[in-house]
Coordinates of C-alpha atoms in Angstrom, one line a residue:
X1 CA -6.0 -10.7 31.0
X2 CA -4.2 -8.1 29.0
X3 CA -0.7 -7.5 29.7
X4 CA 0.7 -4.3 31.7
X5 CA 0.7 -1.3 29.7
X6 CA 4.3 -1.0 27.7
X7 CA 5.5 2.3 26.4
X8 CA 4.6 2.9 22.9
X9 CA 2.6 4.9 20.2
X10 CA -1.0 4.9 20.4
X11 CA -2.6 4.8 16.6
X12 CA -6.0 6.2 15.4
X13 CA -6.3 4.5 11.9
X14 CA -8.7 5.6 9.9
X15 CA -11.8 4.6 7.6
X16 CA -11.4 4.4 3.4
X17 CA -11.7 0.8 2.1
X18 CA -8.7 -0.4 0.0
X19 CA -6.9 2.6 0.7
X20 CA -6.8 1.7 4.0
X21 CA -4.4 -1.1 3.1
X22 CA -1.9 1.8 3.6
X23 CA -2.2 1.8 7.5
X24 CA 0.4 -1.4 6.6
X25 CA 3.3 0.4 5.2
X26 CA 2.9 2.8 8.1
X27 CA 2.8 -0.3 10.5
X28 CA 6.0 -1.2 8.5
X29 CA 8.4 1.2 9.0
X30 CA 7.3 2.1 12.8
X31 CA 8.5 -2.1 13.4
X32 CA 11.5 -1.6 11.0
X33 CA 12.6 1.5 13.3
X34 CA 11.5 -0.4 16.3
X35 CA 8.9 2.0 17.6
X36 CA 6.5 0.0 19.6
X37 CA 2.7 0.7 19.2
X38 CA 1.2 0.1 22.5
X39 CA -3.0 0.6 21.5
X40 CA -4.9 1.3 18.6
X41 CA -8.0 2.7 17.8
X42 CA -9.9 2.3 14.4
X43 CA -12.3 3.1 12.4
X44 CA -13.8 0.4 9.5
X45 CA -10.9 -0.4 7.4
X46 CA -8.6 0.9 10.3
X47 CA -10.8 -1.3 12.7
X48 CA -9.7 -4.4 10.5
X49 CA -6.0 -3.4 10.1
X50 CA -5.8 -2.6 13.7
X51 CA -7.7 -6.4 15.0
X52 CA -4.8 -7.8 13.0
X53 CA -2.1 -5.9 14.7
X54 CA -3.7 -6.2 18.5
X55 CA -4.4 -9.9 17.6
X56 CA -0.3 -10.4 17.4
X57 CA -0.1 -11.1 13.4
X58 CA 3.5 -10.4 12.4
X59 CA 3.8 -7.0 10.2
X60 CA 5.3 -9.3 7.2
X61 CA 2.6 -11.9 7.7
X62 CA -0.1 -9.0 7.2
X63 CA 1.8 -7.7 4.3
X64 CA 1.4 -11.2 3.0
X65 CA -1.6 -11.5 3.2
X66 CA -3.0 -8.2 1.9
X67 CA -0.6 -8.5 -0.8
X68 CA -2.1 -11.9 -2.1
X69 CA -5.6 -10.1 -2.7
X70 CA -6.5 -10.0 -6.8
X71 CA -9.8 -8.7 -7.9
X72 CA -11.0 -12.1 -7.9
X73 CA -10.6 -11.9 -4.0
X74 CA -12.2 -9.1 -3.3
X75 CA -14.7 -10.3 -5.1
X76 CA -15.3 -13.9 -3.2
X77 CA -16.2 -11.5 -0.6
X78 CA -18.0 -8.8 -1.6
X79 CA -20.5 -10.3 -3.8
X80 CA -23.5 -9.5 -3.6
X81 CA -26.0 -12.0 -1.5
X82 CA -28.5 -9.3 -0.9
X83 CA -29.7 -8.8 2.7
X84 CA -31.8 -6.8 4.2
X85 CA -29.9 -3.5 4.7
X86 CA -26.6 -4.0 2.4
X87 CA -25.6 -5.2 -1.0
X88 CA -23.5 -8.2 1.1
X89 CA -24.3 -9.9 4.8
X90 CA -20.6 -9.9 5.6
X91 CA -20.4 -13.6 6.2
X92 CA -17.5 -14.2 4.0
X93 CA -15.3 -11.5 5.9
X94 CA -16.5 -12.7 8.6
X95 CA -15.0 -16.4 7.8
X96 CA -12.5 -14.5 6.4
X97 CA -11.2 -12.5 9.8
X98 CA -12.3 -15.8 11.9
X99 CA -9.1 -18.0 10.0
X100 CA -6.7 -15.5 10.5
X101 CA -7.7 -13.6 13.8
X102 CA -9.5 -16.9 15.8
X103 CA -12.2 -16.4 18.9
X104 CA -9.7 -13.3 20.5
X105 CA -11.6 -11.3 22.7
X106 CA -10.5 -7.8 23.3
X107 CA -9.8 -7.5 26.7
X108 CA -7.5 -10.5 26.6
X109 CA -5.3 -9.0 23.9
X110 CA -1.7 -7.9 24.3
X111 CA -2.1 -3.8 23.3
X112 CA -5.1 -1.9 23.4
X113 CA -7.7 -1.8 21.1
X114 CA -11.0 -0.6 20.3
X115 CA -13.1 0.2 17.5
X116 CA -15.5 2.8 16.8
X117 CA -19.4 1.9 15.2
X118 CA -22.8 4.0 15.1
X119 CA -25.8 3.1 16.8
X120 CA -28.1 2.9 13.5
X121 CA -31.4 4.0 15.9
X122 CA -29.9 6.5 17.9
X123 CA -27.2 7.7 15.8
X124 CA -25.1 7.6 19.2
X125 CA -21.4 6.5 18.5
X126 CA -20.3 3.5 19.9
X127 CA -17.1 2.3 21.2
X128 CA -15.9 -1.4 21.2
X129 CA -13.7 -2.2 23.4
X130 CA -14.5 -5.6 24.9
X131 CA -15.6 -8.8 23.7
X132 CA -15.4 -11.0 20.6
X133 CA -12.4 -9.4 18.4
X134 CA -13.9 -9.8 15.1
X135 CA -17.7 -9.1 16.1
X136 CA -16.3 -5.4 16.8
X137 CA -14.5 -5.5 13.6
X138 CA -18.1 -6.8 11.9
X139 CA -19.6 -3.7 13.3
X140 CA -17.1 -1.0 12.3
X141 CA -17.0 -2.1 9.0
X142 CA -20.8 -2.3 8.2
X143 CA -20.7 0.7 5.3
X144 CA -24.0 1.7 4.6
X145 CA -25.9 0.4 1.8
X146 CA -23.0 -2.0 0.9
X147 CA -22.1 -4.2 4.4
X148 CA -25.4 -5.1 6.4
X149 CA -25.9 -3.7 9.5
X150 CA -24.3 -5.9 12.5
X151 CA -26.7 -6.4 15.1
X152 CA -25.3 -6.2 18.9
X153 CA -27.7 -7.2 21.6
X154 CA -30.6 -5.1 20.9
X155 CA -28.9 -2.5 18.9
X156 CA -28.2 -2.3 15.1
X157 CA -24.5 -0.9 14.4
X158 CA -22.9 0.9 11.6
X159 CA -19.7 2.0 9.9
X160 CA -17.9 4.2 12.6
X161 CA -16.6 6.5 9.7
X162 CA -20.8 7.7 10.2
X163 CA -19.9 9.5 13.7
X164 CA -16.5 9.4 14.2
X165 CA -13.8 8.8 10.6
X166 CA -10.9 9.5 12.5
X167 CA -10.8 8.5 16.0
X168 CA -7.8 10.4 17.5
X169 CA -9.9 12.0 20.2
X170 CA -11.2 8.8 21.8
X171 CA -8.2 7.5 21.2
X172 CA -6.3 9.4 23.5
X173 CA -9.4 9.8 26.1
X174 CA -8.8 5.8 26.3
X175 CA -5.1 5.5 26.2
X176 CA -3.8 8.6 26.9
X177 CA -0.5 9.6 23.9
X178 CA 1.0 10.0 22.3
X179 CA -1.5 9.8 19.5
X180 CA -0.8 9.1 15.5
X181 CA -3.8 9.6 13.1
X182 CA -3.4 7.8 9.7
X183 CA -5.8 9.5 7.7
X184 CA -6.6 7.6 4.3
X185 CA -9.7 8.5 3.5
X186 CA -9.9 11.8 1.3
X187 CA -12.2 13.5 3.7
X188 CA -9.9 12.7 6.8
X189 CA -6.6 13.9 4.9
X190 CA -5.1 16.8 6.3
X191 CA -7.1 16.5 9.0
X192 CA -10.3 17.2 7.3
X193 CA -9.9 19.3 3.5
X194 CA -11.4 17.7 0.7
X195 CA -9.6 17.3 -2.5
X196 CA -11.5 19.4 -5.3
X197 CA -9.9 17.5 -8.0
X198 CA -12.5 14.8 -9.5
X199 CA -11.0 11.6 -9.4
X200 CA -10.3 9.9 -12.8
X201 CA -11.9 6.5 -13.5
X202 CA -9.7 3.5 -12.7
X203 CA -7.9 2.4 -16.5
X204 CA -8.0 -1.4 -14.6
X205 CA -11.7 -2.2 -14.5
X206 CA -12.3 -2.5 -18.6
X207 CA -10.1 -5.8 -18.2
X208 CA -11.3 -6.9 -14.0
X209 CA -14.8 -6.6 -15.7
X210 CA -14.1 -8.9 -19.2
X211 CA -12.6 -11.3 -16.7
X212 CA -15.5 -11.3 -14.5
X213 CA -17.9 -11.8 -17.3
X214 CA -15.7 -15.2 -18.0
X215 CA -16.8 -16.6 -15.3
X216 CA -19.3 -19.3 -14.8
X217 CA -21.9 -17.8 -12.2
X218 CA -22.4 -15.0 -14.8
X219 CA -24.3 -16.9 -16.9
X220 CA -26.9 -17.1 -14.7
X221 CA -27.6 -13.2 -15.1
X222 CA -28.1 -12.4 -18.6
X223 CA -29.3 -8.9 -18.1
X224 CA -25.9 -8.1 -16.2
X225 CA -24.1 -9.5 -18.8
X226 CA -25.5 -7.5 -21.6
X227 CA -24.6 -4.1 -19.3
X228 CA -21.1 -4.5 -18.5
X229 CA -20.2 -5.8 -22.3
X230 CA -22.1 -2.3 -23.5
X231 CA -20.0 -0.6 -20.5
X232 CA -16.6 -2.3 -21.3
X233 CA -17.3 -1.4 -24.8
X234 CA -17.8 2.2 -24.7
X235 CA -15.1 2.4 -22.1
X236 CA -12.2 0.2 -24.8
X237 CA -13.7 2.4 -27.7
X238 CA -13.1 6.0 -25.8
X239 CA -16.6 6.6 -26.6
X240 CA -17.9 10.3 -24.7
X241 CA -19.7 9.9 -21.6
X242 CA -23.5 10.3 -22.6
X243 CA -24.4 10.7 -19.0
X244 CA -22.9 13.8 -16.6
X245 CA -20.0 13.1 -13.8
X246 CA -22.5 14.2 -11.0
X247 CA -24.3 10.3 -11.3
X248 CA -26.7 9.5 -8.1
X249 CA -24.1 7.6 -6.8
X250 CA -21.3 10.1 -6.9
X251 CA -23.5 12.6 -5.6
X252 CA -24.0 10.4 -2.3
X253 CA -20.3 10.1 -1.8
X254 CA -19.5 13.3 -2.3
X255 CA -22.3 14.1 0.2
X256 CA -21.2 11.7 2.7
X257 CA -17.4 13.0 1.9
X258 CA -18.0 16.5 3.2
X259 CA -20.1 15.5 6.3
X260 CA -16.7 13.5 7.1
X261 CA -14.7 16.2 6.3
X262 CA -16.8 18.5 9.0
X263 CA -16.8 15.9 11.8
X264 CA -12.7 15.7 11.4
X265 CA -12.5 19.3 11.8
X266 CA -14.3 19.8 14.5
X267 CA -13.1 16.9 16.5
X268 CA -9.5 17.9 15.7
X269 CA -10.0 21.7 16.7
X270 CA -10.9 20.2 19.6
X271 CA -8.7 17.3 20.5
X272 CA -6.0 17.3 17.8
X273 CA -3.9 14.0 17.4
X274 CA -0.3 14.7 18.4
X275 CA 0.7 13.7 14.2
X276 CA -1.0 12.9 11.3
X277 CA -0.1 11.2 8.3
X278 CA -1.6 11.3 5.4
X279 CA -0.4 8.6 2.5
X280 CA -1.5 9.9 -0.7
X281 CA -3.9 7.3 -1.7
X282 CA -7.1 9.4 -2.9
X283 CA -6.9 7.4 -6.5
X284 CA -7.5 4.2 -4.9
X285 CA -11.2 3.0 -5.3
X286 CA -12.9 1.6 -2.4
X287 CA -12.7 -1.8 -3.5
X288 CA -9.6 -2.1 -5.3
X289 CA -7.8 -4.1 -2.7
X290 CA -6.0 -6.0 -5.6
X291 CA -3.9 -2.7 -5.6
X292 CA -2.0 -3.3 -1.7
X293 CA 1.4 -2.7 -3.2
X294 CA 0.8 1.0 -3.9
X295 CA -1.3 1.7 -0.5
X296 CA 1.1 0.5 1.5
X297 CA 4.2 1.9 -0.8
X298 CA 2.0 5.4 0.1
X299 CA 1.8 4.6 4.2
X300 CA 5.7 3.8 4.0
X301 CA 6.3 6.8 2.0
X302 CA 4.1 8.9 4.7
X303 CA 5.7 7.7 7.5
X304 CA 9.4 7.9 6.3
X305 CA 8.6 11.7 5.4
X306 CA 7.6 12.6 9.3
X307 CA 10.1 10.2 10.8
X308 CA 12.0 12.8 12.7
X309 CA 8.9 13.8 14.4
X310 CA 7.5 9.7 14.9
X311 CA 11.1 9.3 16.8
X312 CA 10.8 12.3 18.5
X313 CA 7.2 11.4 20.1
X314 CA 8.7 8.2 20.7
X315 CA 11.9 9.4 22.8
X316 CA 9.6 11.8 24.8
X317 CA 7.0 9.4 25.7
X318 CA 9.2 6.7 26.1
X319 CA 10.6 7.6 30.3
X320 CA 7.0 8.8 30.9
X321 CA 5.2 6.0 30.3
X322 CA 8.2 3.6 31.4
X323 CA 7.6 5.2 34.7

């Protein structure tokens, strides 16, 4: 059964992919100032980060472990196997959560957790907070059109960035506060305005991509092949873009950036988190999880600036929840 309720921070961590990794370096300095974090809730990426935390993994041994990511790691596990509903099934993170994190099971866990998904037929948010550890995690990570859907009983779940990016409010509705948003995601940061500067393309991928096309499993998809040479190509030569910014793709995120935006805004004019932080982390693709070192330099560097005020909602929670 879960241990009695200690004093402590309670953390809403946020959707963003790799950028995520910079819930860490936030992690980091609250343990180096020995600031307790007594629940989290989380969102996708923040879901993940958070399961490792509540699961009782050691700061530095998460550090380690995101750290030890390379591009070839990300890609072991998202490449693509095609189901229906996704570009991957999820089985490798899956296997991937299941060697570090185990069979935990929420309610057993030390801290409080949960994690937030969609219903995919009713569009109804849906909390997780009981049950297999890493089945929740499943859920909350399922980004449309890229992670399946994770089916639950009779119900098909999504990403919980689709309802709910930033879960602060049912953070504190759970666990009561003091309540910390880490907001990594561009549409979460600053608790909701969107950056109107277009991100530039990352200057790594011309060389992730020729080392991709070394390796053997390429071979076996010719047409592929011929496309990323053409692409690294243009990209080494400085060729001009032939085709506008605005593809279909970046369209879509952009789209799906400002309905984020919107539900932050209102959920925070409503129920605003006690602090946010907000690492600066907007260059970081979605998958570049190969770059850990800077997102969780930016989490550190977030969380040393509002220090005063993390020790100062520490020290006033502290007797109150002690008591």
């Amino acid at each position: 059964m879960r241990q009695p309720e200690v004093p402590g921070l309670v953390l809403a961590l946020g959707g963003g992919g790799a950028a995520g990794l910079a819930h860490i370096g936030v992690l980091q300095v609250l343990a180096e100032e020995a600031i307790p974090v007594r629940a989290v809730a989380g969102t996708s990426i923040g879901a993940e980060i958070g399961a490792f935390v509540a699961s009782g993994m050691p700061i530095a041994d998460l550090t380690a472990v995101a750290t030890s990511f390379d591009w070839k790691k990300t890609l072991q596990l998202f490449l693509p196997d095609l189901p229906t509903g996704g570009l991957i099934s999820g089985v490798r993170i899956v296997d991937f959560l299941r060697g570090w994190i185990g069979a935990q099971r929420i309610e057993d866990l030390a801290i409080g957790y949960l994690a937030m998904a969609a219903d995919l037929h009713s569009g109804e948010p849906v909390i997780l907070d009981h049950g297999d550890l890493v089945a929740a995690v499943r859920a909350s990570i399922s980004v449309p059109g890229i992670v399946a859907p994770h089916r639950q009983g009779e119900r098909w779940l999504v990403d919980g960035g689709v309802v709910n990016p930033l879960p602060f409010d049912v953070a504190r509705q759970r666990f009561g506060g003091p309540v910390v948003a880490v907001a990594v995601h561009a549409a979460m940061r600053h608790t909701g305005a969107l950056p109107s500067e277009i991100p530039a393309p990352s200057r790594q991928w011309p060389r992730h991509v020729r080392q991709l096309l070394e390796q053997s499993w390429m071979q076996r998809a010719p047409a592929l092949r011929e496309w990323l040479h053409a692409q690294v190509r243009r990209a080494e030569n400085g060729a001009p873009r032939s085709r506008p910014y605005w593809t279909t793709r970046r369209v879509l995120d952009r789209v799906l950036d400002v309905a984020e935006a919107e539900i932050v805004r209102l959920r925070a004019s409503i129920h605003p988190p006690d602090l946010i932080l907000s690492p600066s982390v907007s260059d970081i693709g979605f998958l570049e999880f190969y770059r850990a070192g800077e997102a969780i330099a930016a989490g550190r560097h977030a969380a040393l600036e509002q220090l005063p005020a993390l020790r100062a909602l520490w020290r006033d929670a502290a007797p109150a929840s002690a008591g």
